[in-house]
PDB file of C-alpha atoms in Angstrom:
ATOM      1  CA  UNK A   1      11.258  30.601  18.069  1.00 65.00           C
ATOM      2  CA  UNK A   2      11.081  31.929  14.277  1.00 79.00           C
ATOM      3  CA  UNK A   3       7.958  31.856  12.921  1.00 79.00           C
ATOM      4  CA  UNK A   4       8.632  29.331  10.015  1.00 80.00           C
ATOM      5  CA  UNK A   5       9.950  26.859  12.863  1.00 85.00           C
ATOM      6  CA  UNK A   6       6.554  27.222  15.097  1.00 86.00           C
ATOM      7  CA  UNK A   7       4.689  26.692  11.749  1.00 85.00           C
ATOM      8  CA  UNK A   8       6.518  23.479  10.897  1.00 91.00           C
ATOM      9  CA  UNK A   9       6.001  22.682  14.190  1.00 93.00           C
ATOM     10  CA  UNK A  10       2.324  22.784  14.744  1.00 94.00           C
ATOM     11  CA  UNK A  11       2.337  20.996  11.217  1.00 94.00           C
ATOM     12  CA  UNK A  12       3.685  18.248  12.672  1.00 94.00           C
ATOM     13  CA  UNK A  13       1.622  18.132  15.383  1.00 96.00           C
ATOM     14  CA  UNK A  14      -1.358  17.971  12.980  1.00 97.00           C
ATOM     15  CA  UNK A  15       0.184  15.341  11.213  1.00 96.00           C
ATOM     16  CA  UNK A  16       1.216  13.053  14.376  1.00 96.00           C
ATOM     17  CA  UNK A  17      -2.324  13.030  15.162  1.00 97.00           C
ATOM     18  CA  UNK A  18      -3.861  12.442  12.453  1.00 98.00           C
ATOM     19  CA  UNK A  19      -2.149   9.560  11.278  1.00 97.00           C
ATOM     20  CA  UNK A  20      -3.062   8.192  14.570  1.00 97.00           C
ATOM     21  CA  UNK A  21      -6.571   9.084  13.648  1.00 97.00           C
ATOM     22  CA  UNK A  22      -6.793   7.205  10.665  1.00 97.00           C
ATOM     23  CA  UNK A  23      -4.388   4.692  11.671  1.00 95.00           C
ATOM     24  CA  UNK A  24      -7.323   3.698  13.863  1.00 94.00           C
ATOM     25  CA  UNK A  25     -10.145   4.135  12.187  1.00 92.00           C
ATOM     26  CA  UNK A  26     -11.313   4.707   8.901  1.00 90.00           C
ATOM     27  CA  UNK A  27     -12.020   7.387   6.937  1.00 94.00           C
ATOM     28  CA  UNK A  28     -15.790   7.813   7.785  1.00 94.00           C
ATOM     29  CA  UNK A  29     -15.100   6.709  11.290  1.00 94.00           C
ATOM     30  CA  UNK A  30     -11.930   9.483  11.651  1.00 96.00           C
ATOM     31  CA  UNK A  31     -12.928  12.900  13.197  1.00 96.00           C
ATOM     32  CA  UNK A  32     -11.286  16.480  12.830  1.00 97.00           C
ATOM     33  CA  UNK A  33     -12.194  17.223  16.436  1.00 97.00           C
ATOM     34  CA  UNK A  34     -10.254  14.179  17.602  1.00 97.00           C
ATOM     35  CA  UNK A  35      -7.606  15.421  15.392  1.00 98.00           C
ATOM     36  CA  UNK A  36      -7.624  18.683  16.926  1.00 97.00           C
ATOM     37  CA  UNK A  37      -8.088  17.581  20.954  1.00 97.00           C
ATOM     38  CA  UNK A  38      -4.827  14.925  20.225  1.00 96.00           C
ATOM     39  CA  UNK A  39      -3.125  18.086  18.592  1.00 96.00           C
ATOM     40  CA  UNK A  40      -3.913  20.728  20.684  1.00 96.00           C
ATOM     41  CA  UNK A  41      -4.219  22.854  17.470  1.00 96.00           C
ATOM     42  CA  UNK A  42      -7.917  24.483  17.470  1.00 96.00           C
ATOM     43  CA  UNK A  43     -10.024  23.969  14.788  1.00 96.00           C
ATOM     44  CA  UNK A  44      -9.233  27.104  12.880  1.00 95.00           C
ATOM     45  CA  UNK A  45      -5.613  26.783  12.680  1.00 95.00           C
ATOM     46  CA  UNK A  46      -6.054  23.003  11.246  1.00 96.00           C
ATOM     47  CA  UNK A  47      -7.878  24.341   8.893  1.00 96.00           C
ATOM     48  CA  UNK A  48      -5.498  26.757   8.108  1.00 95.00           C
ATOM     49  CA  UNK A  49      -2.651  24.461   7.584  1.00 95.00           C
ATOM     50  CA  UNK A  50      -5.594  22.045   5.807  1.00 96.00           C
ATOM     51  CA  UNK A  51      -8.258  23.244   3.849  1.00 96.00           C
ATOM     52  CA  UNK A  52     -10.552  20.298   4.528  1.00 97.00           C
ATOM     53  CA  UNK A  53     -10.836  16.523   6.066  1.00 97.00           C
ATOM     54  CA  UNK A  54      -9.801  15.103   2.594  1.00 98.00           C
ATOM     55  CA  UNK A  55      -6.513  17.076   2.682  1.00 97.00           C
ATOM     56  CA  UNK A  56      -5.567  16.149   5.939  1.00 97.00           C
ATOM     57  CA  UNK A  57      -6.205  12.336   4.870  1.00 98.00           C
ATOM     58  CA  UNK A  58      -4.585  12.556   1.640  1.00 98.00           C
ATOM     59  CA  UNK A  59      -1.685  14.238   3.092  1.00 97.00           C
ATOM     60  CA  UNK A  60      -1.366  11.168   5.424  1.00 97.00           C
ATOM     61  CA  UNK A  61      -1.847   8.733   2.996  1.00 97.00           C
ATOM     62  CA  UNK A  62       1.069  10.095   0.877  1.00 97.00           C
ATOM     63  CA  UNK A  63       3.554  10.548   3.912  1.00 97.00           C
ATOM     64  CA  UNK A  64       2.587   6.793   4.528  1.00 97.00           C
ATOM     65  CA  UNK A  65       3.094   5.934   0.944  1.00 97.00           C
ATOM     66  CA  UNK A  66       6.368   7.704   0.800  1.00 97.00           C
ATOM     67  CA  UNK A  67       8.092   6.655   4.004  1.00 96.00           C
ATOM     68  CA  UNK A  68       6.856   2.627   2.591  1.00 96.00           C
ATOM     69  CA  UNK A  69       8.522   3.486  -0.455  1.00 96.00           C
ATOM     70  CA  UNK A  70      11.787   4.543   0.975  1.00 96.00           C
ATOM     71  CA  UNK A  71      11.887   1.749   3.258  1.00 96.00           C
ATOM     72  CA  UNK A  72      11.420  -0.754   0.810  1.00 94.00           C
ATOM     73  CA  UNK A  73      14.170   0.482  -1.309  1.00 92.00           C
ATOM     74  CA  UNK A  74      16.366   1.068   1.475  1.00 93.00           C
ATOM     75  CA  UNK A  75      16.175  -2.675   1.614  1.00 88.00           C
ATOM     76  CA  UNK A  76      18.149  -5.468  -0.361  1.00 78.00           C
ATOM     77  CA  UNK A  77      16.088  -7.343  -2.689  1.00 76.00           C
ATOM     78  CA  UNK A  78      17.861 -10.313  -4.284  1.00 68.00           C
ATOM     79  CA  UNK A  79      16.511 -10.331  -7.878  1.00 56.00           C
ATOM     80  CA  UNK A  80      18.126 -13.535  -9.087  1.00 62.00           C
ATOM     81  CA  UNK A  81      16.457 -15.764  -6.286  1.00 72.00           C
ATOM     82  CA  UNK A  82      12.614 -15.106  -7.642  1.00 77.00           C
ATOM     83  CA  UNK A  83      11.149 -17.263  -4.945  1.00 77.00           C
ATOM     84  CA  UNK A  84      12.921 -16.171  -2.318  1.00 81.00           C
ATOM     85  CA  UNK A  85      12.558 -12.334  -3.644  1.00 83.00           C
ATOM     86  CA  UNK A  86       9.079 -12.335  -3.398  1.00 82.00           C
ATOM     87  CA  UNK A  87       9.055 -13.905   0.280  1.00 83.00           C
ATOM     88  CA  UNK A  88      12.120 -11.400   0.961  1.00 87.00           C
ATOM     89  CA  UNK A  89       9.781  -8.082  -0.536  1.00 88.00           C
ATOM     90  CA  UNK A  90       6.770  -9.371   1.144  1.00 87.00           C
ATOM     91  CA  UNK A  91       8.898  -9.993   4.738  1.00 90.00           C
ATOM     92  CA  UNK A  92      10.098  -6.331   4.250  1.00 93.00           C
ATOM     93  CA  UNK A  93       6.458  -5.238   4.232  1.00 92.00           C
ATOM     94  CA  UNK A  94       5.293  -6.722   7.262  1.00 91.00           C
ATOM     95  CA  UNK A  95       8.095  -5.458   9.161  1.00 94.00           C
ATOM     96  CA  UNK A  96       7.419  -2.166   7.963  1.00 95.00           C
ATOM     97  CA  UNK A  97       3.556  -2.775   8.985  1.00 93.00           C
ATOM     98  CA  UNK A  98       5.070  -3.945  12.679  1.00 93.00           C
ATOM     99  CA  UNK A  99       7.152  -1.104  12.761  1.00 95.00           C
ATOM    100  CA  UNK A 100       4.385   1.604  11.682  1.00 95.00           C
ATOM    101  CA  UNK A 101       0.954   0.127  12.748  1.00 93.00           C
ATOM    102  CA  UNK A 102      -0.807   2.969  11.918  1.00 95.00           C
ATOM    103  CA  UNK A 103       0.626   3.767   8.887  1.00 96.00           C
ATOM    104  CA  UNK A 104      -0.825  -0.017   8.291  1.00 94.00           C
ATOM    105  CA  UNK A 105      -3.984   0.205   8.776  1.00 93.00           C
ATOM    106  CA  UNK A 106      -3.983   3.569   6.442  1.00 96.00           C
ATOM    107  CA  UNK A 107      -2.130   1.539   3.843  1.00 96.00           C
ATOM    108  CA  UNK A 108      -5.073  -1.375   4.042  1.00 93.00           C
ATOM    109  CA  UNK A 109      -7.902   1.487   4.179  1.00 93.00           C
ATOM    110  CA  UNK A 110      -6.810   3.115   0.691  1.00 95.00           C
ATOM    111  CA  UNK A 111      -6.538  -0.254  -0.688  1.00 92.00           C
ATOM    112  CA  UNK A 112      -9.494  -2.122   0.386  1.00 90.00           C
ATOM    113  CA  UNK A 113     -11.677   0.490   1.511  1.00 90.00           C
ATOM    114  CA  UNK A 114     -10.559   3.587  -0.220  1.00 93.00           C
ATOM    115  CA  UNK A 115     -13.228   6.963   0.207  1.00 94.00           C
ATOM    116  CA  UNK A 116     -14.913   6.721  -3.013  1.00 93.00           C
ATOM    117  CA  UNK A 117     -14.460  10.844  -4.012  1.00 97.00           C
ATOM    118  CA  UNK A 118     -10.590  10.469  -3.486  1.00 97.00           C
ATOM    119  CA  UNK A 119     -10.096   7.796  -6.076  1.00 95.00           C
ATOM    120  CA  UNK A 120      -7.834   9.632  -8.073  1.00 96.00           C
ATOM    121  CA  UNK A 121      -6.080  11.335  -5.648  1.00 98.00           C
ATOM    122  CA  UNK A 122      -5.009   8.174  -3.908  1.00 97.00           C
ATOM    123  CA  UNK A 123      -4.391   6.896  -7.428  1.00 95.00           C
ATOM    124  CA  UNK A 124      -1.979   9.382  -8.007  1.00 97.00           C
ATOM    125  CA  UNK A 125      -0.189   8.938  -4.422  1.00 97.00           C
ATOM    126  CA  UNK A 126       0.135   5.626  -5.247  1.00 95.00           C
ATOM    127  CA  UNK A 127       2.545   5.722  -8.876  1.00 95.00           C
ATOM    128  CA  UNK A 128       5.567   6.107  -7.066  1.00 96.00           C
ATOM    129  CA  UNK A 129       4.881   2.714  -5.029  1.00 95.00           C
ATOM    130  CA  UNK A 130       3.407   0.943  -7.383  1.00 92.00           C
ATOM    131  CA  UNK A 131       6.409   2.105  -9.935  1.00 93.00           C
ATOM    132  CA  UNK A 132       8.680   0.013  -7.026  1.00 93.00           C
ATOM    133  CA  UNK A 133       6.527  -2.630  -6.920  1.00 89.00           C
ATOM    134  CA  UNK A 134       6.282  -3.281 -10.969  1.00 90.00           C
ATOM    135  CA  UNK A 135      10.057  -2.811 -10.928  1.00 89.00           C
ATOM    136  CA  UNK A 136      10.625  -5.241  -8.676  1.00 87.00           C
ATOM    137  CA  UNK A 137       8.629  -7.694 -10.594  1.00 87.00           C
ATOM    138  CA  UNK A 138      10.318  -6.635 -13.990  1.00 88.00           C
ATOM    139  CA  UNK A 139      13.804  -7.488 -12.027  1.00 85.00           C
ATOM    140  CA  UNK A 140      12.083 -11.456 -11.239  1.00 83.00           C
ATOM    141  CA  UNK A 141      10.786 -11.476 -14.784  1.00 85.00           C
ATOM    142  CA  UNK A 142      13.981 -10.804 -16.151  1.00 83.00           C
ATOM    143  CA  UNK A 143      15.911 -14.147 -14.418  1.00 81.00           C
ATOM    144  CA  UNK A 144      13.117 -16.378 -15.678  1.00 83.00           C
ATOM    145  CA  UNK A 145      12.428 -18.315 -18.798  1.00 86.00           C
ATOM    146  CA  UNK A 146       9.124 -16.859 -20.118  1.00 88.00           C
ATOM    147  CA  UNK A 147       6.375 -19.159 -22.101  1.00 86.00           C
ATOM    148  CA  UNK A 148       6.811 -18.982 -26.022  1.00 89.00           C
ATOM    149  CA  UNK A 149       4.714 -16.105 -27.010  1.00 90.00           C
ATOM    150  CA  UNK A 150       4.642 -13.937 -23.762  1.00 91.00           C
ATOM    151  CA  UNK A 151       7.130 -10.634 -23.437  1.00 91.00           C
ATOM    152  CA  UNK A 152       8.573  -8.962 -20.813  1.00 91.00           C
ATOM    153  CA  UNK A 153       5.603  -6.043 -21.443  1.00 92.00           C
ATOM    154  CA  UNK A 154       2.693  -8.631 -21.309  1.00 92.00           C
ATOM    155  CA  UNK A 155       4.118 -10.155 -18.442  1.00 90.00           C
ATOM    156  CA  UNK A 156       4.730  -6.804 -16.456  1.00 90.00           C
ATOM    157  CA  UNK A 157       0.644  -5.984 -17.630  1.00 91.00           C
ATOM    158  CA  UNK A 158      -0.887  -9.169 -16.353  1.00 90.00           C
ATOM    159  CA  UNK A 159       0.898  -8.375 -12.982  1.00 87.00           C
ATOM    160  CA  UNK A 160      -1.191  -5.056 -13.089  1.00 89.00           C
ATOM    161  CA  UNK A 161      -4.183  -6.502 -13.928  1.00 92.00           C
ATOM    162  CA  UNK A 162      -3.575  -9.325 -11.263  1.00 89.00           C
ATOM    163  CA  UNK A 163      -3.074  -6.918  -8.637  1.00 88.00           C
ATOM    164  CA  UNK A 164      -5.732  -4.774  -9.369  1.00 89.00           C
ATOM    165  CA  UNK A 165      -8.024  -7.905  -9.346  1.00 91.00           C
ATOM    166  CA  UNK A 166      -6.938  -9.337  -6.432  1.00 90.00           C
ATOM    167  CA  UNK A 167      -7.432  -5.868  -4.301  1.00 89.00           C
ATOM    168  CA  UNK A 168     -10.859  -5.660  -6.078  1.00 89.00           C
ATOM    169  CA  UNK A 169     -11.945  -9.660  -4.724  1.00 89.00           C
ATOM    170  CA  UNK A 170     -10.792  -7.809  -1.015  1.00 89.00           C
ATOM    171  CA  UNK A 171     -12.144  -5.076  -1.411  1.00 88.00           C
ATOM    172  CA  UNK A 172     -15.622  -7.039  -1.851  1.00 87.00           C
ATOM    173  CA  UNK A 173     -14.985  -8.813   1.621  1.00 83.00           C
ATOM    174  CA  UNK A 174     -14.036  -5.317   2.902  1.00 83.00           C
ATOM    175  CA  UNK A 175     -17.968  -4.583   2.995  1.00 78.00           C
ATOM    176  CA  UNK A 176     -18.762  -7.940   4.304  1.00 75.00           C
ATOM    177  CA  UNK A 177     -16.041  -8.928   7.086  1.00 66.00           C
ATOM    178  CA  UNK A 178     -16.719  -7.435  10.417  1.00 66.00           C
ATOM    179  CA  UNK A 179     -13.325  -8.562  12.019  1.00 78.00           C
ATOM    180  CA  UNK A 180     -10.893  -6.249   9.600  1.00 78.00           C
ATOM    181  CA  UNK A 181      -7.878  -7.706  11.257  1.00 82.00           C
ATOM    182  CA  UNK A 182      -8.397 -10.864   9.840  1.00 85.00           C
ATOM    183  CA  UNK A 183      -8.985  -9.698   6.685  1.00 85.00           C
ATOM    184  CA  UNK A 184      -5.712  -7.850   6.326  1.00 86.00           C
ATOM    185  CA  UNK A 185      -4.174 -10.740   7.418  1.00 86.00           C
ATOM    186  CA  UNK A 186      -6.076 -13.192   4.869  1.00 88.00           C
ATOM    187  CA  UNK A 187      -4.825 -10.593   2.350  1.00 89.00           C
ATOM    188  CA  UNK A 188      -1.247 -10.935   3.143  1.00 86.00           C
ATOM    189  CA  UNK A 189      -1.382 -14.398   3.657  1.00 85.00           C
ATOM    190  CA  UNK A 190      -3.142 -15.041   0.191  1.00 88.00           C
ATOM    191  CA  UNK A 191      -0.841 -12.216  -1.395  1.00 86.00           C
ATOM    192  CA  UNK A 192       2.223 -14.967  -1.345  1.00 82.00           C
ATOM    193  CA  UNK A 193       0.392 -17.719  -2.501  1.00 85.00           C
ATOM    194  CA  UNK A 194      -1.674 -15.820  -5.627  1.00 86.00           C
ATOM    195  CA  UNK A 195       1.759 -14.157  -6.692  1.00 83.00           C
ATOM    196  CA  UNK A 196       3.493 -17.818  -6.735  1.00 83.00           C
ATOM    197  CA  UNK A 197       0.335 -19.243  -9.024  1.00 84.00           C
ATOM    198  CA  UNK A 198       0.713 -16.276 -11.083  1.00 82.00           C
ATOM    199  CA  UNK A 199       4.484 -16.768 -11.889  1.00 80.00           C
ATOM    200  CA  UNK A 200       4.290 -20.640 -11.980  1.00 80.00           C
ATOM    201  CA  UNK A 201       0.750 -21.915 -12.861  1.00 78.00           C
ATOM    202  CA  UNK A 202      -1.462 -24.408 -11.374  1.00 75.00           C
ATOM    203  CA  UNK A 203      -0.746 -27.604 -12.700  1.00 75.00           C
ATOM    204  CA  UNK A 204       2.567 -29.488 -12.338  1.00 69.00           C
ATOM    205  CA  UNK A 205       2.709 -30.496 -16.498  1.00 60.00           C
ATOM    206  CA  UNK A 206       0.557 -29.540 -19.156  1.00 53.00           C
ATOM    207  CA  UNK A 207       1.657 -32.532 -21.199  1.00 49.00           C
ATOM    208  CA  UNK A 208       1.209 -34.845 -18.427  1.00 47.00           C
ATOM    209  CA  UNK A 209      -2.339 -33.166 -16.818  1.00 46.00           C
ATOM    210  CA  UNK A 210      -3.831 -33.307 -20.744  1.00 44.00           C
ATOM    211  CA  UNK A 211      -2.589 -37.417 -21.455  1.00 45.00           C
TER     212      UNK A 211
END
């Protein structure tokens, strides 16, 4: 075996067990010795092929990130139906999440309980994604009627602020909820309905709630 190939190799090794490492626990919780016994890689060479625990988890965040990515535009999205769109883009998701259940819980651990010192990083793995995501949105946007007085632009930056927000509120019951199951699954479930009040409001007429 060439040397390039057995170096790929134990790379992937590495990475296989780490993503199981974080993909069932959290950052804190995650160990490089666990890493390295699931591995078989010692210690040194890990650290070889990454310079530190933060590399190892950022480099597993992004392949998770990535491979989301591409699945999500690998799938058909119907644009012109909004509601049915969003429940299409959201169904997508959770199939990925049942397909990759470790690359879930990684996904839900940068969101609502990110490691405060990789802020950025994570930040920055996330463009690409979120550049889908806002896309996506601009593509809904685009088959609707918008409100006298709000653009396409002010639109697509209340959906930023929105989403930031509503990973912020989780984030909060991140440090509170023991069972983080359910609170991935609150998030999801909640996701749907938030995104629908965003698009359509809260009240059925404005004329008719003010007479």
């Amino acid at each position: 075996m060439k040397q390039q190939e057995k170096t790929q190799r134990t790379r992937e090794r590495i990475l296989a067990a780490a993503v199981v490492e974080f993909g069932t626990k959290s950052y804190e919780a995650a160990s490089i010795n666990a890493i390295c016994a699931r591995s078989g890689v010692p210690k040194g060479l890990l650290y070889y092929h990454f310079p530190s625990k933060d590399a190892l988890y950022l480099y597993c965040a992004k392949t998770c990130y990535d491979q989301m990515t591409r699945y999500l535009k690998a799938r058909r999205i119907d644009a012109q139906d909004v509601q049915g769109s969003l429940e299409k883009l959201l169904e997508i998701r959770q199939t990925f999440f049942a397909e990759h259940p470790d690359y879930a819980n990684i996904f839900f651990h940068t969101v609502l309980q990110p490691p405060r010192h990789l802020l950025e990083e994570l930040r920055a793995i996330r463009e690409e994604f979120n550049a889908f995501y806002t896309q996506c949105y601009r593509g809904m946007l685009e088959h609707l009627s918008l409100r006298e007085g709000i653009t396409l632009d002010m639109a697509l930056e209340y959906f930023s602020i929105f989403t930031d927000a509503f990973n912020q509120y989780f984030q909060g019951k991140a440090r509170e909820e023991a069972d983080y199951g359910q609170l991935i699954a609150d998030h999801e479930g909640k996701l749907s309905v938030m995104l629908d009040i965003m698009l359509y409001g809260i009240v059925q007429d404005k004329m008719q709630e003010s007479r």
